[in-house]
Coordinates of C-alpha atoms in Angstrom, one line a residue:
M1 CA -0.2 -0.2 -0.1
R2 CA 1.4 3.3 -0.7
V3 CA 2.0 5.8 1.6
Y4 CA 1.4 9.8 1.3
R5 CA 4.6 10.1 3.1
D6 CA 6.8 8.4 0.6
D7 CA 5.0 10.5 -2.1
Q8 CA 5.6 13.4 -0.7
K9 CA 9.4 12.7 -0.1
F10 CA 9.6 11.6 -3.8
L11 CA 7.7 14.7 -5.3
Q12 CA 10.5 16.8 -3.0
F13 CA 13.3 14.8 -4.7
R14 CA 11.8 15.9 -8.0
I15 CA 11.5 19.6 -7.0
N16 CA 15.3 19.6 -5.6
A17 CA 16.4 17.9 -9.0
L18 CA 14.8 20.4 -10.9
I19 CA 15.7 23.4 -8.9
W20 CA 19.6 21.8 -8.7
G21 CA 19.0 21.7 -12.8
I22 CA 18.2 25.1 -13.0
V23 CA 21.0 26.3 -11.0
A24 CA 23.6 24.3 -12.9
A25 CA 22.0 25.8 -16.0
F26 CA 22.1 29.4 -15.2
L27 CA 25.7 28.6 -14.0
F28 CA 26.6 27.1 -17.4
L29 CA 25.2 30.2 -19.1
A30 CA 26.8 32.5 -16.8
G31 CA 30.1 30.8 -17.3
S32 CA 29.5 31.1 -21.0
F33 CA 28.6 34.5 -20.9
W34 CA 31.7 35.3 -18.6
F35 CA 34.2 33.4 -21.4
V36 CA 32.9 34.9 -24.4
Q37 CA 32.5 38.4 -22.7
G38 CA 35.5 38.1 -20.7
V39 CA 38.3 35.6 -22.2
Q40 CA 37.4 36.1 -25.7
A41 CA 35.9 39.5 -25.8
E42 CA 38.8 40.7 -28.2
K43 CA 38.2 37.8 -30.6
Y44 CA 34.4 38.6 -30.8
R45 CA 34.7 42.3 -30.8
G46 CA 36.9 41.9 -33.9
L47 CA 34.5 39.6 -35.6
S48 CA 31.6 41.9 -34.6
E49 CA 33.9 45.1 -36.0
A50 CA 34.5 43.0 -39.1
N51 CA 30.8 42.4 -39.9
A52 CA 30.0 45.9 -39.5
L53 CA 32.4 48.8 -39.9
R54 CA 36.0 48.2 -40.6
E55 CA 38.8 50.8 -40.4
I56 CA 41.2 51.4 -43.2
E57 CA 43.9 53.5 -42.8
I58 CA 45.0 56.3 -45.4
P59 CA 48.5 57.0 -44.8
A60 CA 49.6 60.5 -43.7
S61 CA 52.3 62.1 -45.9
R62 CA 55.4 62.7 -44.4
G63 CA 56.9 66.5 -43.7
L64 CA 59.3 67.8 -46.2
I65 CA 62.8 68.7 -45.5
R66 CA 64.3 71.6 -47.4
D67 CA 67.6 73.3 -47.3
R68 CA 67.7 76.8 -45.8
N69 CA 66.7 78.8 -48.6
G70 CA 63.8 76.3 -49.7
K71 CA 65.4 73.6 -52.0
M72 CA 63.8 70.3 -51.8
L73 CA 65.7 67.9 -50.0
A74 CA 63.2 65.0 -49.1
D75 CA 59.8 65.0 -50.6
N76 CA 57.0 61.9 -51.3
E77 CA 56.3 59.9 -54.1
A78 CA 52.9 57.8 -54.8
A79 CA 54.1 54.2 -54.4
Y80 CA 51.7 50.9 -54.1
S81 CA 52.4 48.9 -51.1
L82 CA 50.7 45.1 -50.9
S83 CA 48.6 44.3 -47.9
V84 CA 46.6 41.0 -46.8
D85 CA 43.2 41.0 -45.5
R86 CA 42.9 38.0 -43.2
M87 CA 39.3 38.6 -42.3
V88 CA 38.8 37.9 -46.0
L89 CA 41.4 34.9 -46.1
K90 CA 40.0 33.2 -42.8
P91 CA 36.8 31.8 -44.6
I92 CA 38.6 30.8 -47.9
V93 CA 41.4 29.0 -45.9
K94 CA 38.6 26.9 -43.8
R95 CA 37.1 25.9 -47.4
D96 CA 40.3 25.1 -48.9
P97 CA 43.4 24.6 -46.5
Q98 CA 46.0 24.9 -49.0
H99 CA 44.6 28.2 -50.2
K100 CA 47.2 30.0 -48.0
A101 CA 50.6 28.1 -49.0
K102 CA 49.4 28.8 -52.6
M103 CA 49.0 32.6 -52.0
F104 CA 52.6 32.4 -50.1
Q105 CA 54.2 30.8 -53.5
F106 CA 52.3 33.5 -55.8
L107 CA 53.6 36.3 -53.9
A108 CA 57.1 34.5 -53.6
D109 CA 56.9 34.5 -57.6
V110 CA 55.6 38.2 -58.0
L111 CA 58.2 39.4 -55.4
S112 CA 61.3 37.3 -56.4
L113 CA 61.8 36.4 -52.6
P114 CA 62.0 33.1 -51.2
V115 CA 58.7 31.5 -49.8
A116 CA 60.2 31.7 -46.2
E117 CA 60.7 35.4 -46.4
V118 CA 57.0 35.6 -47.2
E119 CA 55.5 33.4 -44.6
A120 CA 57.9 35.4 -42.1
R121 CA 56.5 38.6 -42.9
Y122 CA 53.1 37.3 -42.4
D123 CA 54.1 35.7 -39.4
R124 CA 55.5 38.9 -37.9
G125 CA 52.0 40.5 -38.4
K126 CA 50.3 38.5 -35.6
V127 CA 50.4 40.8 -33.3
I128 CA 48.1 43.3 -35.2
P129 CA 44.2 42.7 -34.8
L130 CA 43.0 40.4 -37.1
A131 CA 40.6 43.1 -38.4
K132 CA 43.4 45.5 -39.6
P133 CA 45.3 44.8 -43.0
L134 CA 49.0 43.4 -43.0
A135 CA 51.7 44.9 -44.7
M136 CA 53.6 42.7 -47.0
A137 CA 55.5 44.9 -49.4
E138 CA 56.3 48.2 -50.6
E139 CA 57.8 49.9 -53.6
L140 CA 55.8 47.7 -56.1
T141 CA 56.7 48.0 -59.5
M142 CA 54.2 48.1 -62.3
Q143 CA 54.6 45.0 -63.2
Q144 CA 54.0 43.4 -60.0
V145 CA 51.0 45.7 -59.4
A146 CA 49.5 43.9 -62.6
A147 CA 50.1 40.4 -61.7
I148 CA 48.3 40.7 -58.3
Q149 CA 45.6 42.6 -59.5
S150 CA 45.2 40.5 -62.5
N151 CA 44.9 37.5 -60.1
S152 CA 42.4 39.3 -57.5
V153 CA 39.9 36.6 -58.4
L154 CA 42.3 33.6 -57.0
Y155 CA 43.6 35.6 -54.3
P156 CA 40.8 37.9 -53.0
A157 CA 42.6 38.4 -49.9
L158 CA 45.4 40.6 -51.6
N159 CA 44.9 44.1 -51.6
V160 CA 47.0 46.8 -53.9
L161 CA 47.0 50.4 -52.0
P162 CA 48.6 53.8 -53.2
V163 CA 50.7 55.2 -50.4
P164 CA 53.0 58.1 -50.3
R165 CA 56.6 57.0 -50.5
R166 CA 59.7 58.9 -48.9
N167 CA 62.0 60.0 -51.4
Y168 CA 65.5 61.8 -51.6
P169 CA 65.7 63.5 -55.0
Y170 CA 69.5 63.8 -54.7
G171 CA 70.3 60.7 -53.5
T172 CA 73.6 60.6 -51.1
M173 CA 73.2 64.8 -50.7
A174 CA 73.0 65.3 -46.8
A175 CA 72.5 61.7 -46.1
H176 CA 74.3 61.6 -42.8
V177 CA 72.8 65.0 -42.0
M178 CA 69.0 63.7 -43.0
G179 CA 69.2 60.1 -42.2
F180 CA 66.4 57.9 -43.2
I181 CA 63.2 56.2 -42.4
G182 CA 62.2 52.3 -41.8
E183 CA 59.9 50.1 -40.6
V184 CA 59.3 50.0 -36.5
N185 CA 61.0 47.2 -34.5
E186 CA 60.1 46.2 -31.0
K187 CA 62.4 48.7 -29.5
D188 CA 60.5 51.4 -31.4
L189 CA 56.9 49.9 -30.5
A190 CA 57.9 49.8 -26.6
Q191 CA 59.1 53.4 -26.5
H192 CA 56.0 54.6 -29.1
P193 CA 52.6 53.4 -27.6
D194 CA 50.9 55.0 -30.4
L195 CA 52.5 52.9 -33.1
Q196 CA 52.0 49.3 -34.2
Q197 CA 53.7 46.9 -36.8
G198 CA 54.1 48.2 -40.1
D199 CA 54.3 52.0 -39.5
L200 CA 57.7 54.0 -40.8
I201 CA 59.7 56.1 -38.5
G202 CA 62.7 57.9 -38.6
K203 CA 65.7 55.7 -38.1
R204 CA 68.7 58.1 -38.7
G205 CA 69.6 61.9 -38.7
V206 CA 66.9 64.4 -38.7
E207 CA 64.4 61.8 -39.9
L208 CA 64.9 60.6 -36.4
M209 CA 65.4 63.4 -34.2
Y210 CA 62.5 65.2 -35.7
D211 CA 60.3 62.5 -36.1
N212 CA 57.5 63.9 -33.9
Y213 CA 57.1 66.9 -36.6
L214 CA 57.3 65.3 -39.7
R215 CA 55.2 62.0 -39.0
G216 CA 52.1 63.3 -39.5
K217 CA 49.0 61.5 -38.5
D218 CA 47.1 59.1 -40.4
G219 CA 43.4 59.0 -41.3
A220 CA 40.9 56.1 -41.8
E221 CA 37.7 55.5 -43.8
Y222 CA 35.5 53.0 -42.5
W223 CA 33.9 50.2 -44.7
E224 CA 31.1 48.0 -44.2
Y225 CA 31.4 44.4 -44.6
D226 CA 29.3 41.4 -44.4
S227 CA 29.7 38.2 -42.7
H228 CA 31.7 36.6 -45.5
G229 CA 34.5 39.2 -45.4
R230 CA 33.2 41.1 -48.5
R231 CA 33.3 44.7 -48.8
L232 CA 30.2 46.4 -49.0
S233 CA 30.2 50.1 -48.7
E234 CA 32.1 53.4 -47.1
Y235 CA 30.5 55.0 -44.1
V236 CA 31.6 58.6 -45.4
P237 CA 30.8 60.7 -42.1
A238 CA 33.2 58.5 -40.3
R239 CA 36.2 59.2 -42.1
K240 CA 39.1 60.9 -41.1
Q241 CA 41.3 63.0 -43.3
P242 CA 45.0 62.3 -42.7
L243 CA 47.4 65.0 -41.4
A244 CA 50.6 65.7 -43.3
G245 CA 53.6 66.0 -41.2
D246 CA 55.5 69.4 -40.6
N247 CA 58.3 70.6 -42.9
V248 CA 61.3 71.1 -41.7
Y249 CA 63.9 73.6 -43.0
L250 CA 67.2 73.1 -42.4
T251 CA 70.4 75.3 -41.6
I252 CA 72.1 73.3 -44.6
D253 CA 73.3 75.7 -47.6
F254 CA 72.5 73.4 -50.8
E255 CA 75.1 74.6 -52.8
L256 CA 77.9 74.5 -50.0
Q257 CA 76.8 70.7 -49.3
R258 CA 77.3 69.8 -53.0
R259 CA 80.2 71.4 -53.4
A260 CA 81.8 69.7 -50.0
E261 CA 80.7 66.5 -51.2
Q262 CA 81.8 66.7 -54.8
Y263 CA 85.5 67.5 -53.7
F264 CA 85.5 64.2 -51.6
V265 CA 84.0 62.1 -54.6
E266 CA 86.0 63.8 -57.4
N267 CA 89.5 63.5 -55.5
E268 CA 88.3 59.8 -54.2
M269 CA 88.9 60.9 -50.5
V270 CA 87.3 59.4 -47.4
G271 CA 86.8 62.7 -44.5
A272 CA 84.7 64.9 -43.2
T273 CA 83.9 68.6 -43.4
V274 CA 81.6 70.8 -41.5
A275 CA 81.0 74.8 -42.3
L276 CA 79.3 76.7 -39.3
D277 CA 78.3 79.9 -38.6
P278 CA 80.2 81.5 -35.7
R279 CA 77.7 83.8 -34.8
N280 CA 74.8 81.3 -33.6
G281 CA 76.1 77.8 -34.3
E282 CA 73.9 77.3 -37.4
V283 CA 75.4 74.3 -39.6
L284 CA 75.7 75.3 -43.3
A285 CA 77.3 72.4 -44.5
M286 CA 77.9 68.9 -43.2
A287 CA 79.7 66.1 -45.1
S288 CA 81.0 62.6 -44.3
S289 CA 82.3 60.5 -47.5
P290 CA 81.9 57.9 -48.0
A291 CA 77.7 58.5 -48.1
Y292 CA 75.3 56.3 -48.1
N293 CA 71.8 56.3 -50.2
P294 CA 68.7 57.2 -47.9
N295 CA 66.7 55.6 -50.3
V296 CA 68.0 52.2 -50.2
Y297 CA 67.8 52.3 -46.3
S298 CA 64.3 53.5 -46.6
K299 CA 62.8 50.3 -48.2
R300 CA 62.9 46.6 -46.9
F301 CA 66.4 44.9 -46.8
T302 CA 67.0 42.1 -48.8
P303 CA 69.7 39.8 -47.1
D304 CA 72.2 40.4 -49.9
V305 CA 71.9 44.0 -50.0
Y306 CA 72.5 44.1 -45.9
K307 CA 75.7 42.0 -46.2
T308 CA 76.7 44.6 -48.8
I309 CA 75.9 47.6 -46.7
Q310 CA 77.7 45.7 -43.6
S311 CA 80.8 44.5 -45.8
N312 CA 82.0 47.8 -47.1
P313 CA 85.4 48.8 -45.4
F314 CA 84.7 52.2 -45.4
K315 CA 82.0 52.4 -43.0
I316 CA 79.4 54.6 -44.9
E317 CA 76.9 54.5 -42.3
L318 CA 79.6 56.5 -40.0
N319 CA 79.1 60.2 -39.8
R320 CA 82.5 61.1 -39.6
A321 CA 81.7 64.6 -39.1
I322 CA 80.3 64.0 -35.3
Q323 CA 81.1 59.9 -35.1
G324 CA 84.5 60.0 -36.4
L325 CA 87.3 60.1 -33.6
Y326 CA 91.0 61.5 -34.7
S327 CA 93.8 63.0 -33.2
P328 CA 93.3 66.6 -33.8
G329 CA 97.3 67.1 -34.7
S330 CA 98.4 70.9 -35.3
V331 CA 95.0 72.3 -35.3
F332 CA 95.1 71.6 -31.4
K333 CA 97.6 74.4 -31.3
N334 CA 95.1 76.9 -31.4
V335 CA 93.7 75.6 -28.0
M336 CA 97.0 75.7 -26.8
A337 CA 97.7 79.3 -27.9
M338 CA 94.6 80.3 -26.2
A339 CA 95.2 78.4 -22.8
G340 CA 98.5 79.6 -22.3
L341 CA 97.6 83.1 -23.1
I342 CA 94.5 82.8 -21.0
D343 CA 96.7 81.0 -18.1
G344 CA 99.3 83.8 -18.3
A345 CA 101.9 80.4 -19.2
I346 CA 102.9 82.4 -22.1
D347 CA 102.2 86.1 -23.6
H348 CA 101.8 87.8 -26.9
Q349 CA 105.7 88.2 -26.5
T350 CA 107.3 85.1 -25.3
T351 CA 109.3 83.4 -27.5
F352 CA 111.5 80.0 -27.6
H353 CA 114.2 78.9 -29.9
C354 CA 113.8 75.8 -32.3
T355 CA 116.8 74.2 -33.4
G356 CA 114.6 71.0 -34.9
S357 CA 114.1 69.0 -31.8
G358 CA 114.4 69.5 -28.3
V359 CA 114.5 67.5 -24.5
F360 CA 111.4 67.5 -22.4
S361 CA 110.9 65.5 -19.5
G362 CA 114.1 63.4 -20.2
R363 CA 113.1 62.4 -23.6
R364 CA 114.0 64.2 -27.2
F365 CA 110.9 65.3 -29.1
R366 CA 111.4 66.5 -32.8
C367 CA 109.7 69.5 -34.3
W368 CA 108.0 68.7 -37.9
K369 CA 111.0 70.9 -39.6
K370 CA 114.2 69.0 -39.4
E371 CA 116.4 72.1 -39.6
G372 CA 114.0 74.6 -37.1
H373 CA 112.4 77.9 -37.2
G374 CA 114.9 79.8 -34.6
D375 CA 113.1 82.1 -32.5
V376 CA 109.2 82.4 -32.5
D377 CA 106.7 83.7 -30.6
V378 CA 103.1 82.8 -30.5
Q379 CA 102.1 84.5 -34.0
R380 CA 104.7 83.1 -35.8
A381 CA 104.6 79.5 -34.0
L382 CA 100.9 79.4 -35.4
K383 CA 101.9 80.4 -38.9
V384 CA 105.0 78.0 -39.5
S385 CA 103.4 75.3 -36.8
C386 CA 106.4 74.9 -34.8
D387 CA 106.3 72.0 -32.6
I388 CA 108.7 73.2 -30.3
F389 CA 107.0 76.6 -29.2
F390 CA 104.0 74.4 -28.1
Y391 CA 105.9 71.7 -26.5
N392 CA 107.2 74.6 -23.9
T393 CA 103.7 75.7 -23.6
G394 CA 102.2 72.5 -22.8
Q395 CA 105.0 71.6 -20.3
R396 CA 104.2 75.0 -18.7
L397 CA 100.3 74.4 -18.4
G398 CA 100.5 70.6 -17.6
V399 CA 98.1 68.3 -18.6
D400 CA 95.1 69.1 -16.4
K401 CA 94.8 72.7 -17.2
I402 CA 95.0 71.8 -21.2
H403 CA 92.1 69.5 -20.2
D404 CA 90.1 72.2 -18.8
Y405 CA 90.4 74.9 -21.2
A406 CA 89.6 71.9 -23.8
Q407 CA 86.8 70.9 -22.3
R408 CA 85.4 74.3 -22.4
L409 CA 85.5 74.4 -26.3
T410 CA 83.5 70.9 -26.0
F411 CA 86.1 68.7 -26.6
G412 CA 85.8 65.7 -24.5
E413 CA 82.2 65.9 -24.5
I414 CA 79.2 66.0 -26.9
S415 CA 78.2 69.4 -28.4
Q416 CA 74.4 68.7 -28.0
V417 CA 74.0 68.7 -31.8
D418 CA 70.6 67.8 -33.2
L419 CA 72.0 64.7 -34.9
D420 CA 71.9 61.0 -33.1
G421 CA 75.1 59.3 -32.1
E422 CA 77.6 62.0 -31.6
K423 CA 80.5 61.4 -29.8
A424 CA 82.5 62.7 -27.0
G425 CA 86.0 61.7 -27.8
L426 CA 88.6 62.4 -25.3
V427 CA 90.8 64.9 -23.6
P428 CA 93.3 62.9 -21.2
S429 CA 93.9 64.2 -17.6
V430 CA 95.8 62.8 -14.7
A431 CA 92.4 61.7 -13.0
W432 CA 91.7 59.9 -16.5
A433 CA 94.9 58.0 -16.4
R434 CA 94.2 57.1 -12.6
D435 CA 90.5 56.1 -12.7
K436 CA 90.5 54.7 -16.3
Q437 CA 93.7 53.2 -17.5
K438 CA 94.6 52.6 -13.5
R439 CA 98.2 53.9 -14.3
K440 CA 100.3 57.1 -13.5
W441 CA 100.2 60.1 -16.0
Y442 CA 103.5 60.7 -17.3
P443 CA 104.8 64.3 -17.9
S444 CA 106.3 63.3 -21.4
E445 CA 102.8 62.3 -22.6
T446 CA 101.9 66.0 -21.9
I447 CA 104.4 66.9 -24.7
S448 CA 102.6 64.9 -27.1
V449 CA 99.2 66.4 -26.3
A450 CA 100.5 69.7 -26.7
I451 CA 100.9 69.1 -30.2
G452 CA 97.6 67.4 -30.9
Q453 CA 99.0 63.6 -30.5
G454 CA 98.9 60.9 -27.9
P455 CA 95.5 59.5 -26.5
L456 CA 93.9 62.9 -27.5
I457 CA 90.8 62.2 -29.8
V458 CA 88.4 64.6 -31.5
T459 CA 85.4 64.9 -33.9
P460 CA 85.5 67.6 -36.7
L461 CA 82.4 69.2 -35.3
Q462 CA 84.5 70.0 -32.3
V463 CA 87.4 71.4 -34.0
A464 CA 84.8 73.6 -35.6
N465 CA 83.2 74.5 -32.5
M466 CA 87.1 75.7 -31.2
T467 CA 87.3 77.6 -34.5
A468 CA 83.9 79.4 -34.2
A469 CA 85.2 80.5 -30.6
I470 CA 88.2 82.2 -32.0
A471 CA 86.4 83.7 -34.5
N472 CA 83.9 85.4 -32.6
G473 CA 85.6 86.2 -29.6
G474 CA 85.1 83.5 -27.5
K475 CA 81.4 81.9 -27.5
V476 CA 80.7 78.1 -28.3
F477 CA 77.3 77.8 -29.9
R478 CA 75.2 74.5 -29.6
P479 CA 75.5 73.4 -33.3
H480 CA 72.2 73.0 -34.7
V481 CA 71.1 71.9 -38.3
V482 CA 67.4 72.7 -38.2
R483 CA 66.8 76.4 -38.9
F484 CA 62.7 76.1 -38.3
I485 CA 60.0 73.6 -38.4
E486 CA 56.6 74.8 -40.1
K487 CA 53.6 74.0 -38.8
K488 CA 50.3 74.4 -40.4
D489 CA 47.0 74.7 -38.4
A490 CA 44.5 72.0 -39.6
K491 CA 41.3 74.3 -39.0
S492 CA 42.5 77.7 -39.6
G493 CA 45.3 76.8 -42.6
K494 CA 47.7 79.4 -40.9
I495 CA 51.3 78.6 -41.0
Q496 CA 53.7 78.7 -37.7
R497 CA 57.2 78.6 -37.8
L498 CA 59.2 77.4 -34.8
K499 CA 62.8 78.7 -34.9
V500 CA 65.4 76.6 -33.3
A501 CA 66.8 79.2 -31.1
S502 CA 71.1 79.8 -30.9
K503 CA 72.2 78.6 -27.1
V504 CA 75.6 79.3 -26.0
L505 CA 77.0 76.3 -24.3
S506 CA 80.0 77.9 -22.9
E507 CA 82.2 81.2 -22.9
V508 CA 86.1 81.3 -23.2
K509 CA 87.3 84.8 -21.8
L510 CA 90.2 85.7 -24.0
A511 CA 92.0 89.3 -22.9
P512 CA 92.0 91.4 -26.4
P513 CA 95.5 91.3 -27.1
A514 CA 95.8 87.9 -26.5
L515 CA 92.9 87.1 -29.0
E516 CA 94.2 89.7 -31.4
A517 CA 97.7 87.7 -31.1
V518 CA 96.0 84.2 -32.0
R519 CA 93.8 85.8 -34.9
R520 CA 96.8 87.4 -36.5
G521 CA 98.9 84.2 -36.0
L522 CA 96.1 82.3 -37.9
W523 CA 95.7 85.1 -40.8
K524 CA 99.8 84.6 -41.1
V525 CA 98.9 80.7 -41.3
V526 CA 97.0 81.2 -44.9
N527 CA 98.0 85.1 -46.0
E528 CA 102.1 85.5 -45.6
Q529 CA 104.5 83.8 -47.1
G530 CA 105.9 80.5 -45.5
G531 CA 102.7 80.2 -43.9
T532 CA 101.3 76.4 -43.9
G533 CA 98.1 77.2 -45.1
G534 CA 98.5 79.4 -48.8
N535 CA 96.4 77.1 -50.6
A536 CA 93.2 78.5 -49.2
R537 CA 94.2 82.4 -49.7
I538 CA 91.8 84.3 -51.6
E539 CA 92.7 87.8 -52.0
G540 CA 90.6 90.4 -50.1
L541 CA 89.1 87.9 -48.1
G542 CA 91.4 87.5 -45.1
V543 CA 91.0 83.9 -45.0
S544 CA 92.5 82.6 -41.3
G545 CA 93.1 79.1 -40.4
K546 CA 95.2 76.4 -39.5
T547 CA 96.6 73.5 -40.9
G548 CA 97.4 69.9 -38.9
T549 CA 98.7 66.8 -40.1
V550 CA 98.4 63.6 -38.1
Q551 CA 100.6 60.6 -38.0
V552 CA 98.8 57.2 -37.8
I553 CA 101.5 55.3 -36.9
A554 CA 104.5 56.2 -34.8
Q555 CA 107.9 57.6 -37.2
R556 CA 111.5 57.6 -36.2
G557 CA 113.1 60.5 -37.7
W558 CA 111.6 62.5 -40.4
V559 CA 109.6 60.4 -43.2
K560 CA 107.6 61.5 -46.0
S561 CA 103.8 60.5 -45.6
D562 CA 103.3 59.8 -49.4
S563 CA 106.2 57.1 -49.0
L564 CA 104.1 54.9 -47.0
P565 CA 101.3 52.3 -47.4
F566 CA 97.8 54.4 -47.8
K567 CA 96.6 53.0 -44.6
F568 CA 100.1 54.5 -42.6
R569 CA 99.8 58.1 -44.4
D570 CA 98.9 60.7 -42.1
H571 CA 95.8 62.4 -41.9
A572 CA 95.1 66.2 -42.9
W573 CA 93.3 68.9 -41.3
F574 CA 92.5 72.6 -42.1
A575 CA 90.4 74.5 -39.7
A576 CA 89.5 78.2 -40.7
Y577 CA 87.0 81.0 -40.7
A578 CA 86.6 84.2 -43.1
P579 CA 86.0 87.2 -43.6
G580 CA 89.3 87.3 -41.6
E581 CA 90.5 90.9 -42.5
V582 CA 90.4 93.6 -39.5
G583 CA 87.3 94.8 -38.5
Q584 CA 85.4 92.4 -40.3
I585 CA 83.2 89.9 -38.3
P586 CA 83.4 86.5 -39.7
S587 CA 80.5 84.6 -40.7
M588 CA 81.7 81.3 -41.8
V589 CA 84.1 78.5 -40.2
V590 CA 85.0 75.4 -42.2
V591 CA 86.9 72.5 -41.1
V592 CA 88.1 69.6 -43.6
F593 CA 89.5 66.4 -42.4
V594 CA 90.9 64.0 -44.8
E595 CA 91.8 60.3 -43.9
H596 CA 95.5 59.7 -45.1
G597 CA 95.3 62.7 -46.8
G598 CA 98.8 63.7 -46.3
H599 CA 99.6 67.2 -45.5
G600 CA 96.2 69.9 -44.0
G601 CA 97.7 72.5 -46.5
S602 CA 97.8 70.8 -49.7
D603 CA 94.9 68.1 -49.3
A604 CA 92.2 69.7 -46.8
A605 CA 92.6 73.6 -47.5
P606 CA 91.9 73.8 -51.2
L607 CA 88.1 72.6 -50.4
A608 CA 88.1 75.4 -47.4
K609 CA 88.7 77.7 -50.3
L610 CA 86.1 76.6 -52.6
L611 CA 83.5 76.8 -50.1
F612 CA 84.8 80.4 -49.0
E613 CA 84.5 81.2 -52.3
S614 CA 81.2 79.9 -53.1
R615 CA 79.9 81.8 -50.3
F616 CA 81.6 85.1 -51.0
R617 CA 82.7 85.2 -54.4
D618 CA 80.3 82.9 -56.4
K619 CA 77.0 83.6 -55.9
D620 CA 76.1 85.2 -59.1
M621 CA 78.3 82.7 -60.9
S622 CA 77.1 81.5 -64.3
A623 CA 78.0 77.7 -63.2
R624 CA 75.3 77.8 -60.7
L625 CA 73.3 74.8 -61.0
D626 CA 69.9 74.4 -62.9
L627 CA 68.2 72.3 -60.5
S628 CA 65.1 72.0 -62.8
N629 CA 67.0 69.9 -65.8
P630 CA 66.9 66.1 -65.1
E631 CA 70.0 65.8 -66.3
T632 CA 71.9 67.7 -63.6
L633 CA 69.8 66.1 -60.9
E634 CA 71.0 62.9 -62.5
Q635 CA 74.7 64.1 -62.6
I636 CA 74.6 65.2 -58.8
K637 CA 73.2 61.6 -57.9
E638 CA 75.7 59.7 -60.0
G639 CA 78.6 62.2 -58.5
D640 CA 79.6 62.9 -62.2
L641 CA 78.9 66.3 -62.1
P642 CA 82.5 68.8 -62.4
L643 CA 82.8 71.5 -59.9
P644 CA 82.0 75.0 -61.3
K645 CA 85.0 77.2 -62.3
S646 CA 85.9 80.2 -60.5
S647 CA 84.5 83.5 -62.2
R648 CA 87.9 85.0 -61.6

């Protein structure tokens, strides 16, 4: 017989089971919602956007780079890039698992790349959101564009888009100043959260240092897509127009820069030159030879191209003007003359007798002139570059005072030029020998430093800063290669020019008689009979300067540099300013350095003369370049353009 109590228990069991079933169902649904909306939120957000509106970036044009007079040095050209739409590709691969491999093989054939390289480019884009196109190649030729578009039915995920491409119309012209652009790497992405894989940014030079101004801001179009990844129509109200980057005007003078570079190319020389305005620190020319072509660097490197660049024995990537470290040789005698006069170790009437050699700190040191120079004061010592005079000056000063005065002229530290990679060089001291070399500094070492040898190393830009300080009366300006930035207001269209301000880094106080003694000595170097810099003489301009010849290897006795193997020949320096006549304010400093060039007077001084003539004498020369002529531009790129002849 059934008991009512038993029926009640069974009913309660069924109710409890139903309740627990409902609870379990709710827990399952809640967990599913959490998993979908939390763990897989990004995935489904991308799918949702892909089925509605998808953003297609419109690359912004990079700002232009011009010289101080407005000549174009870097602009943008129309080019074509290739991208893969992975939202379109995904359903196709589901239907045909072999489709991706076929597409990779097709791209490898069209782009002339190994299949592995195509796959690697695709894999590197996995960090980019799925809804965004993945850039695969730039600089497509018209044949490549035609091949891809003619196969668009077979490979609908491939898109060819017109994009602005960076172009340097003069090839190697001012390459080390302007630098180049390239695709972002992991380090760039970590430093710039606003960037993403595939973006292009400045990598060297002005392109790097002023990238925030030059880069611009990308725009976007928003297109409707269906669930199969097919594009339907653009949602025009959401379109964002790209903002072009700001234009940058350099302090560089095109004509000075061209002539400086052409001199090195025509004479097959390795080295650097710097031209400064000593009144404000503007860099009028900065050449480093040999140079690279930034158009090559701004594209994707193939392994073969990269190997070729890295194997170049002349280190074309090195900006010798700010990164080349060399002994200054006799141009450092300018520093010694100023330091000795300021400190009181010598005055403008002090004389020393030169017989061709002398004993200092128990060792015999020779002068460059075997028969000696006789009695010399500071002016004549600079004129004939007498080593004995500066040996004595160095012995009186000591290495620590030499270090202190040199440092005021930016030697041994960076000059804060607005370019990347500047080297500080080295000015030795007793503390340096103790702390860095773990040894004692010997007085005989000071004698070598006094004529710009020993462990003393400098850059051409530092020598230019020092020469500018003599020219302007003691001020050391921060050198800069950018004159101003041209910004355009997106709303009003008004143009604002942001000028790069001149900045005085330090000032060397030199009494008028002492300053005049140094200046007269440098004037005599170039303009008096027997001066070592006569090859820079320009009648009526009063070029003042100092030659320098630096031994690369130790030499016993008096050896002619040109009798040595090339790699052991002396380096050549010339540092000068003009106008140098009494009462005139110098407005340009030129420093020329030639590796293994021989003598500063014969190999470096002629380029300085050429640049001074270009700025002060040849402004209306009939030989000035016609930059609208395509043949002239091609000659400049190839380095075949001859130097203009003087009108005199």
